[in-house]
Short mmCIF file of C-alpha atoms and ligand atoms in Angstrom, two decimals:
data_model
loop_
_atom_site.label_atom_id
_atom_site.label_comp_id
_atom_site.label_asym_id
_atom_site.label_seq_id
_atom_site.Cartn_x
_atom_site.Cartn_y
_atom_site.Cartn_z
CA MET A 26 140.16 81.15 128.31
CA MET A 27 138.52 77.52 127.28
CA PRO A 28 135.91 77.00 125.02
CA ILE A 29 132.61 76.05 126.53
CA LYS A 30 131.38 72.07 125.33
CA ILE A 31 128.00 72.15 123.98
CA ALA A 32 127.89 68.74 122.38
CA LYS A 33 130.40 66.26 122.08
CA ASN A 34 133.25 67.75 119.96
CA VAL A 35 131.12 71.17 119.47
CA PHE A 36 132.55 74.26 121.64
CA CYS A 37 130.97 77.77 121.68
CA ILE A 38 133.23 80.52 122.13
CA CYS A 39 131.05 83.46 123.55
CA ALA A 40 133.04 86.89 123.90
CA GLN A 41 130.73 88.71 125.84
CA ASP A 42 130.15 92.22 125.50
CA TRP A 43 128.36 93.22 128.86
CA ASN A 44 129.01 97.24 128.70
CA ARG A 45 128.04 97.82 124.97
CA LYS A 46 125.55 100.12 124.80
CA LEU A 47 124.08 100.92 121.22
CA PHE A 48 124.38 98.45 118.35
CA ASP A 49 124.99 100.04 115.30
CA ALA A 50 125.39 103.32 116.92
CA LEU A 51 121.61 103.40 117.18
CA ILE A 52 119.79 100.48 118.96
CA PRO A 53 119.95 100.53 123.03
CA LEU A 54 121.73 97.36 124.39
CA PRO A 55 120.41 97.68 127.84
CA ASN A 56 121.79 93.88 128.95
CA GLY A 57 124.89 94.25 126.52
CA THR A 58 125.22 91.49 124.02
CA SER A 59 127.53 88.73 122.68
CA TYR A 60 129.69 87.41 119.73
CA ASN A 61 128.91 83.93 119.32
CA SER A 62 130.96 81.58 117.16
CA TYR A 63 131.35 77.24 117.32
CA ILE A 64 134.27 74.74 117.02
CA VAL A 65 133.37 71.74 115.24
CA LYS A 66 136.26 69.10 115.69
CA GLY A 67 135.66 66.06 113.55
CA LEU A 68 137.71 63.14 113.37
CA GLU A 69 139.70 64.71 110.07
CA LYS A 70 139.09 68.61 110.05
CA THR A 71 137.73 71.17 112.63
CA VAL A 72 135.76 73.75 111.76
CA LEU A 73 135.47 77.39 112.90
CA ILE A 74 131.80 78.67 112.40
CA ASP A 75 131.79 82.84 112.32
CA THR A 76 134.31 85.13 114.30
CA ALA A 77 133.25 88.01 116.39
CA ASP A 78 133.37 91.84 116.73
CA PRO A 79 136.86 93.04 116.30
CA GLN A 80 136.39 95.06 119.17
CA LYS A 81 136.51 91.67 121.17
CA GLU A 82 139.67 90.31 119.21
CA ASN A 83 141.95 89.65 122.36
CA ILE A 84 138.98 87.60 124.37
CA PHE A 85 138.25 86.11 120.76
CA LEU A 86 141.83 84.89 120.32
CA GLU A 87 142.74 84.05 123.87
CA TYR A 88 139.59 81.22 123.50
CA LEU A 89 141.90 80.16 120.31
CA LYS A 90 145.19 79.59 121.66
CA ASP A 91 144.83 75.77 122.74
CA ILE A 92 143.13 75.52 118.87
CA GLU A 93 146.56 74.24 117.19
CA SER A 94 144.44 73.68 113.86
CA ILE A 95 141.63 74.74 112.01
CA ASP A 96 140.73 73.69 108.56
CA TYR A 97 137.87 75.86 107.62
CA VAL A 98 136.35 78.98 108.71
CA VAL A 99 132.53 79.02 107.72
CA CYS A 100 131.36 82.64 107.62
CA ASN A 101 127.46 82.38 108.18
CA HIS A 102 127.17 86.19 107.79
CA ALA A 103 129.44 88.99 106.50
CA GLU A 104 128.06 91.77 108.85
CA GLN A 105 131.57 92.90 111.17
CA ASP A 106 129.97 91.67 114.38
CA HIS A 107 130.51 88.28 113.15
CA SER A 108 132.94 88.37 110.60
CA GLY A 109 135.41 91.27 111.37
CA LEU A 110 138.27 88.79 112.95
CA LEU A 111 138.18 86.40 110.01
CA GLU A 112 141.37 88.11 108.97
CA LYS A 113 143.13 87.45 112.63
CA VAL A 114 142.24 83.80 111.92
CA LEU A 115 143.83 83.56 108.38
CA GLU A 116 146.89 85.40 109.96
CA LYS A 117 146.81 82.36 112.75
CA TYR A 118 145.56 79.52 110.43
CA PRO A 119 147.25 80.56 107.17
CA LYS A 120 145.90 77.27 105.51
CA ALA A 121 142.15 77.75 106.71
CA LYS A 122 139.80 78.21 104.14
CA ILE A 123 136.23 80.24 104.32
CA ILE A 124 133.51 78.61 103.43
CA ALA A 125 130.79 81.29 102.22
CA ASN A 126 128.20 81.24 99.34
CA ALA A 127 128.73 83.62 96.98
CA LYS A 128 126.74 86.52 98.27
CA CYS A 129 128.79 86.38 101.15
CA LYS A 130 132.58 86.15 99.00
CA ASP A 131 131.33 89.15 97.70
CA LEU A 132 130.55 91.11 100.58
CA LEU A 133 133.34 89.75 102.46
CA LYS A 134 135.34 90.83 99.66
CA ASP A 135 133.86 94.39 99.54
CA HIS A 136 134.02 94.85 103.59
CA LEU A 137 137.47 93.25 104.48
CA HIS A 138 139.33 92.90 101.47
CA ILE A 139 140.33 89.42 101.67
CA SER A 140 141.13 87.92 98.81
CA GLU A 141 139.64 85.64 96.20
CA ASP A 142 141.68 82.50 96.90
CA LYS A 143 140.73 82.04 100.44
CA PHE A 144 137.51 81.18 99.97
CA GLN A 145 135.35 78.05 99.19
CA VAL A 146 132.07 79.13 97.96
CA VAL A 147 129.61 76.49 98.60
CA LYS A 148 125.79 76.28 97.09
CA ASP A 149 122.58 76.29 99.29
CA GLY A 150 122.17 72.51 100.38
CA GLU A 151 125.54 71.86 100.18
CA ILE A 152 127.60 69.36 102.67
CA LEU A 153 130.58 69.53 104.37
CA ASP A 154 132.09 66.06 105.32
CA ILE A 155 134.63 66.64 108.27
CA GLY A 156 134.71 63.00 109.08
CA GLY A 157 132.19 61.89 111.34
CA LYS A 158 130.44 64.95 111.61
CA THR A 159 128.56 66.18 108.56
CA LEU A 160 127.63 70.21 108.05
CA LYS A 161 124.92 71.78 105.55
CA PHE A 162 124.65 75.05 104.89
CA VAL A 163 120.99 75.89 104.54
CA PHE A 164 121.09 79.70 102.54
CA THR A 165 118.56 81.79 104.98
CA PRO A 166 118.35 85.19 103.20
CA TRP A 167 117.65 88.20 104.65
CA ALA A 168 118.18 87.36 108.20
CA HIS A 169 119.68 89.46 108.17
CA TRP A 170 121.11 90.53 104.74
CA PRO A 171 120.47 88.84 101.68
CA GLU A 172 123.67 86.90 102.04
CA THR A 173 122.95 85.31 105.59
CA MET A 174 122.66 81.72 105.61
CA CYS A 175 122.79 78.80 108.38
CA THR A 176 125.08 75.56 109.18
CA TYR A 177 123.58 72.77 109.96
CA LEU A 178 125.23 70.33 112.05
CA LYS A 179 123.98 66.63 111.30
CA GLU A 180 124.59 63.97 113.86
CA ASP A 181 123.91 66.57 116.92
CA GLN A 182 121.06 68.14 115.29
CA ILE A 183 122.49 71.55 116.12
CA LEU A 184 121.64 74.68 114.17
CA PHE A 185 124.24 77.40 113.90
CA SER A 186 122.17 80.00 113.02
CA CYS A 187 124.05 83.55 113.35
CA ASP A 188 121.59 86.43 113.86
CA LEU A 189 118.66 84.23 113.35
CA PHE A 190 117.13 83.53 116.56
CA GLY A 191 119.62 85.74 118.49
CA SER A 192 119.31 87.96 121.65
CA HIS A 193 121.27 90.36 122.46
CA LEU A 194 122.00 89.42 126.52
CA ALA A 195 125.62 88.84 127.68
CA ALA A 196 124.66 86.02 129.97
CA GLY A 197 126.29 84.25 132.27
CA ASP A 198 124.84 80.80 131.14
CA VAL A 199 125.46 79.34 128.43
CA PHE A 200 122.02 78.04 127.45
CA SER A 201 118.73 80.06 127.40
CA ASP A 202 115.93 79.50 130.19
CA ASP A 203 112.83 79.83 128.17
CA LYS A 204 111.34 81.55 131.61
CA LYS A 205 113.94 84.15 130.83
CA ILE A 206 114.61 84.45 127.19
CA TYR A 207 111.23 85.93 125.80
CA GLU A 208 111.52 89.25 126.04
CA PRO A 209 115.13 89.81 125.02
CA LEU A 210 114.34 87.06 121.89
CA LYS A 211 111.28 89.49 120.73
CA ARG A 212 112.98 93.11 121.79
CA TYR A 213 115.95 91.56 119.18
CA TYR A 214 113.17 89.96 116.57
CA ALA A 215 111.92 93.47 116.46
CA GLU A 216 115.13 95.21 116.02
CA ILE A 217 116.47 93.10 113.60
CA MET A 218 114.03 90.73 111.93
CA LEU A 219 110.89 92.30 111.66
CA PRO A 220 111.21 94.55 108.28
CA PHE A 221 112.18 90.66 106.99
CA LYS A 222 109.30 89.24 108.30
CA ASN A 223 108.49 87.85 104.80
CA ASN A 224 111.84 86.01 103.88
CA LEU A 225 111.33 84.67 107.12
CA LYS A 226 108.30 82.72 106.16
CA GLU A 227 110.00 81.22 103.79
CA ASN A 228 113.03 80.52 105.98
CA LEU A 229 111.04 79.00 108.81
CA LYS A 230 109.30 76.68 106.70
CA LYS A 231 112.90 75.53 104.88
CA LEU A 232 114.24 74.71 108.39
CA ASP A 233 110.70 72.61 108.96
CA ASP A 234 112.75 70.08 106.91
CA LEU A 235 115.52 69.77 109.86
CA ALA A 236 115.41 68.19 113.16
CA ILE A 237 116.74 70.66 115.44
CA SER A 238 117.77 69.56 118.98
CA MET A 239 119.76 73.01 119.57
CA ILE A 240 120.11 76.19 118.59
CA ALA A 241 123.18 77.91 118.37
CA PRO A 242 122.79 81.58 117.59
CA GLY A 243 125.75 84.14 117.11
CA HIS A 244 124.20 86.26 119.51
CA GLY A 245 123.11 85.63 123.42
CA PRO A 246 123.16 82.11 124.76
CA VAL A 247 122.18 78.91 123.00
CA HIS A 248 119.01 77.28 123.04
CA LYS A 249 117.71 73.98 124.00
CA CYS A 250 114.20 74.98 124.05
CA VAL A 251 114.22 74.96 120.51
CA ASP A 252 110.58 74.28 120.30
CA PHE A 253 109.90 77.66 122.51
CA VAL A 254 111.51 79.63 120.23
CA LEU A 255 110.40 78.47 117.05
CA ASP A 256 107.20 78.70 118.68
CA ALA A 257 107.78 82.19 119.39
CA TYR A 258 109.25 83.21 115.47
CA GLU A 259 106.07 81.38 114.45
CA ASP A 260 103.52 83.99 116.74
CA TRP A 261 105.82 86.84 115.71
CA THR A 262 106.02 86.10 112.09
CA LEU A 263 102.88 84.10 110.73
CA LYS A 264 99.99 84.95 113.01
CA GLU A 265 97.73 88.30 112.93
CA PRO A 266 98.95 90.81 115.57
CA LYS A 267 97.02 90.79 119.01
CA ASN A 268 94.14 92.76 120.24
CA ARG A 269 96.76 95.99 122.27
CA VAL A 270 97.21 98.70 121.57
CA LEU A 271 100.65 100.96 122.07
CA ILE A 272 100.00 104.77 122.82
CA ALA A 273 104.06 106.02 122.00
CA TYR A 274 104.03 109.62 122.59
CA VAL A 275 105.57 112.99 123.66
CA SER A 276 104.07 115.89 125.34
CA MET A 277 105.53 119.39 125.99
CA HIS A 278 103.25 121.12 128.33
CA GLY A 279 101.09 118.27 129.11
CA SER A 280 97.67 118.50 126.53
CA THR A 281 98.96 115.82 124.83
CA GLU A 282 99.96 113.39 128.12
CA ILE A 283 95.80 114.59 128.75
CA LEU A 284 94.96 112.71 125.60
CA VAL A 285 97.02 110.14 126.07
CA ASN A 286 96.06 109.41 129.61
CA ARG A 287 92.04 109.20 128.19
CA LEU A 288 92.62 107.19 125.38
CA ALA A 289 94.66 104.66 127.93
CA ASP A 290 91.44 104.43 130.68
CA SER A 291 88.97 104.40 127.39
CA LEU A 292 90.66 101.54 125.93
CA ARG A 293 91.07 99.75 129.34
CA VAL A 294 87.58 99.70 130.31
CA LYS A 295 86.84 98.12 126.98
CA ASP A 296 88.90 94.97 127.69
CA ILE A 297 91.96 96.08 125.36
CA PRO A 298 95.69 95.96 126.96
CA VAL A 299 97.32 99.06 126.26
CA GLU A 300 101.25 99.65 126.33
CA ILE A 301 102.19 103.41 126.76
CA ALA A 302 105.89 104.67 125.98
CA ASN A 303 106.38 108.44 126.64
CA VAL A 304 109.20 108.54 124.27
CA GLU A 305 111.10 111.73 125.26
CA ASP A 306 113.47 109.77 127.45
CA SER A 307 112.46 106.04 126.99
CA ASP A 308 114.15 103.19 125.46
CA ILE A 309 113.34 103.10 122.11
CA GLY A 310 114.02 99.40 121.82
CA LYS A 311 110.55 98.98 123.93
CA VAL A 312 108.80 100.57 121.17
CA ALA A 313 109.73 98.51 118.32
CA GLU A 314 109.18 95.03 120.78
CA GLU A 315 105.71 96.26 121.22
CA LEU A 316 105.44 97.01 117.11
CA VAL A 317 105.66 93.74 116.90
CA ASP A 318 102.40 92.35 117.83
CA CYS A 319 99.93 95.43 118.71
CA ALA A 320 97.05 95.75 116.39
CA THR A 321 96.75 99.64 116.94
CA VAL A 322 99.37 101.99 117.08
CA VAL A 323 98.91 105.59 118.34
CA ILE A 324 101.46 108.33 117.85
CA GLY A 325 100.77 110.94 120.57
CA THR A 326 102.60 114.41 119.35
CA PRO A 327 102.33 118.39 120.32
CA THR A 328 102.68 120.50 117.42
CA VAL A 329 106.00 122.08 116.97
CA LEU A 330 107.49 124.38 114.29
CA ALA A 331 104.32 123.67 112.48
CA ALA A 332 105.42 119.80 112.51
CA PRO A 333 105.25 116.89 114.67
CA HIS A 334 108.09 116.94 117.86
CA PRO A 335 110.66 115.48 116.42
CA LYS A 336 110.41 112.46 118.84
CA ALA A 337 107.05 111.52 117.95
CA ALA A 338 108.85 111.78 114.17
CA TYR A 339 110.98 109.35 114.97
CA VAL A 340 108.93 106.76 116.63
CA ALA A 341 106.98 107.25 112.67
CA TYR A 342 110.16 106.83 110.88
CA LEU A 343 111.31 103.59 112.94
CA ALA A 344 107.79 102.07 112.47
CA ASN A 345 107.89 102.96 108.87
CA VAL A 346 111.36 101.14 108.25
CA LEU A 347 110.14 98.39 110.85
CA ARG A 348 107.19 97.70 108.53
CA PRO A 349 105.42 96.12 111.43
CA ASN A 350 101.95 94.12 110.37
CA THR A 351 100.08 96.86 112.29
CA LYS A 352 96.52 96.84 111.75
CA PHE A 353 95.45 100.23 112.53
CA ILE A 354 97.06 103.83 113.11
CA SER A 355 95.53 106.79 114.69
CA ILE A 356 97.44 110.51 115.81
CA ILE A 357 96.76 112.52 118.86
CA GLY A 358 97.71 115.09 120.10
CA SER A 359 97.70 119.14 120.55
CA TYR A 360 98.66 122.27 118.95
CA GLY A 361 99.04 126.27 119.40
CA TRP A 362 97.77 127.67 115.99
CA GLY A 363 97.73 125.34 113.62
CA GLY A 364 100.57 123.42 111.11
CA LYS A 365 101.07 120.15 109.57
CA THR A 366 101.30 117.85 111.97
CA ILE A 367 99.18 114.64 110.37
CA GLU A 368 100.48 115.32 106.73
CA VAL A 369 103.86 115.02 108.16
CA LEU A 370 103.50 112.12 110.52
CA SER A 371 101.28 110.61 108.00
CA ALA A 372 104.11 110.71 104.95
CA LEU A 373 106.69 109.38 107.61
CA LEU A 374 104.36 106.15 108.06
CA CYS A 375 103.78 105.47 103.91
CA ASN A 376 105.35 101.64 104.51
CA ILE A 377 103.00 100.31 106.98
CA LYS A 378 99.75 98.82 104.84
CA ALA A 379 97.56 99.87 107.86
CA GLU A 380 94.00 101.45 108.09
CA ILE A 381 94.18 105.52 109.57
CA LEU A 382 91.95 105.62 111.95
CA PRO A 383 90.72 109.57 112.25
CA PRO A 384 92.87 111.24 114.31
CA VAL A 385 92.30 113.75 117.43
CA MET A 386 94.20 116.99 117.04
CA VAL A 387 93.09 119.75 119.80
CA LYS A 388 93.88 123.35 120.11
CA GLY A 389 95.27 124.16 123.71
CA LEU A 390 94.43 122.41 126.65
CA PRO A 391 91.31 119.38 125.72
CA THR A 392 88.46 120.41 126.66
CA ASP A 393 84.84 118.11 127.57
CA LYS A 394 84.50 117.95 123.94
CA ASP A 395 88.07 116.88 122.79
CA LEU A 396 87.88 114.33 125.37
CA SER A 397 84.55 112.64 123.86
CA GLU A 398 86.65 113.14 120.63
CA ILE A 399 89.25 110.57 122.09
CA ASP A 400 86.47 108.55 123.43
CA LYS A 401 84.99 107.75 120.18
CA LEU A 402 88.12 106.59 118.72
CA ALA A 403 88.81 104.27 121.88
CA LYS A 404 85.16 102.99 120.70
CA LEU A 405 86.59 102.62 116.99
CA ILE A 406 89.46 101.03 118.27
CA ALA A 407 87.16 98.61 119.81
CA SER A 408 85.21 97.88 117.15
CA LYS A 409 88.25 97.24 114.94
CA HIS A 410 89.49 95.11 117.35
CA LYS A 411 86.60 92.31 117.63
CA THR A 412 87.60 90.17 115.25
CA LEU A 413 91.30 89.75 116.72
CA ASP A 414 92.71 87.46 118.75
CA LYS A 415 92.67 87.97 122.79
FE1 FEO B 510 125.05 90.33 114.36
FE2 FEO B 510 124.08 91.32 111.26
O1 FEO B 510 124.78 90.93 112.81
#
């Protein structure tokens, strides 16, 4: 297997993982993923940027078999899906130095027990001249961990961005297609970057200073459609959420589903697009994706053991940790004889600074009066959405 040329003397090692089903034992991967690393050959030195997940050791080392020497291994991010084969690289190239920032060095020492003498620590903005090619290290903290940085290759205007601008997509093509990449990019943004959007604002501003012709991330295809990718990130990070409603629900005997369908119909006639996710068995990644830019989120749940259904509680928990820009939240659902569903869900949503719209909880099978309460909720959402972008 040969590294793939993406520019003159710049190559991609793309360890595809078609069959991986979950990331972090949590995030569903309907399209698998890839772990990308890159080789930059200067006239004097050769640099490897990042490694791959240890599960892909064989394929990764196969890519390196014809690379005679590596002088530096840049570690943009200490998480093991990018750093996990550092020791294997050091075994093969014992003179190589790991280039990392101070935080990354500490994390690598903790997670991989790499010894101090293997590191060359760099500061934000520091330059490494490898002969005809110049690398600049740009710290981008919290994209995804506190130590994350990007490496910029000045002569070829390539940004090696690790997690940033990635997608969990095992793709046959090296380069992304802007018609196909939007959804994988957004889903990945939701799952990995959304909790850190305030840091992203600063990071995007910082990257504005660089002329970028290609983004080479640590997951998914390489982007030549740089403006498309940056515009999408700016849209999700900097702009207000859209005139859209996400209804994530679970129903046991049909009462909650009746309310959900009524609310969706009532919103649609008011020209409000609705995304419905039945979380009984649906892909939670789709819910995360909608959280990026839906102005309103409604959780629908029956009452189970005096509390929300655990799958509805999971949606609330997920939304709470992803901390989307949601403007309005409501809860609809049903109960048999009582319970604390509203209190429990509200407590789970405590990190989200959204306005809570009056919930609609009904006893048993919804009556006409209950459905008119749902219509009132739709009317209230429509009035709140008046000022939002279509
Ligand atoms: Fe792809 Fe945060 O690791």
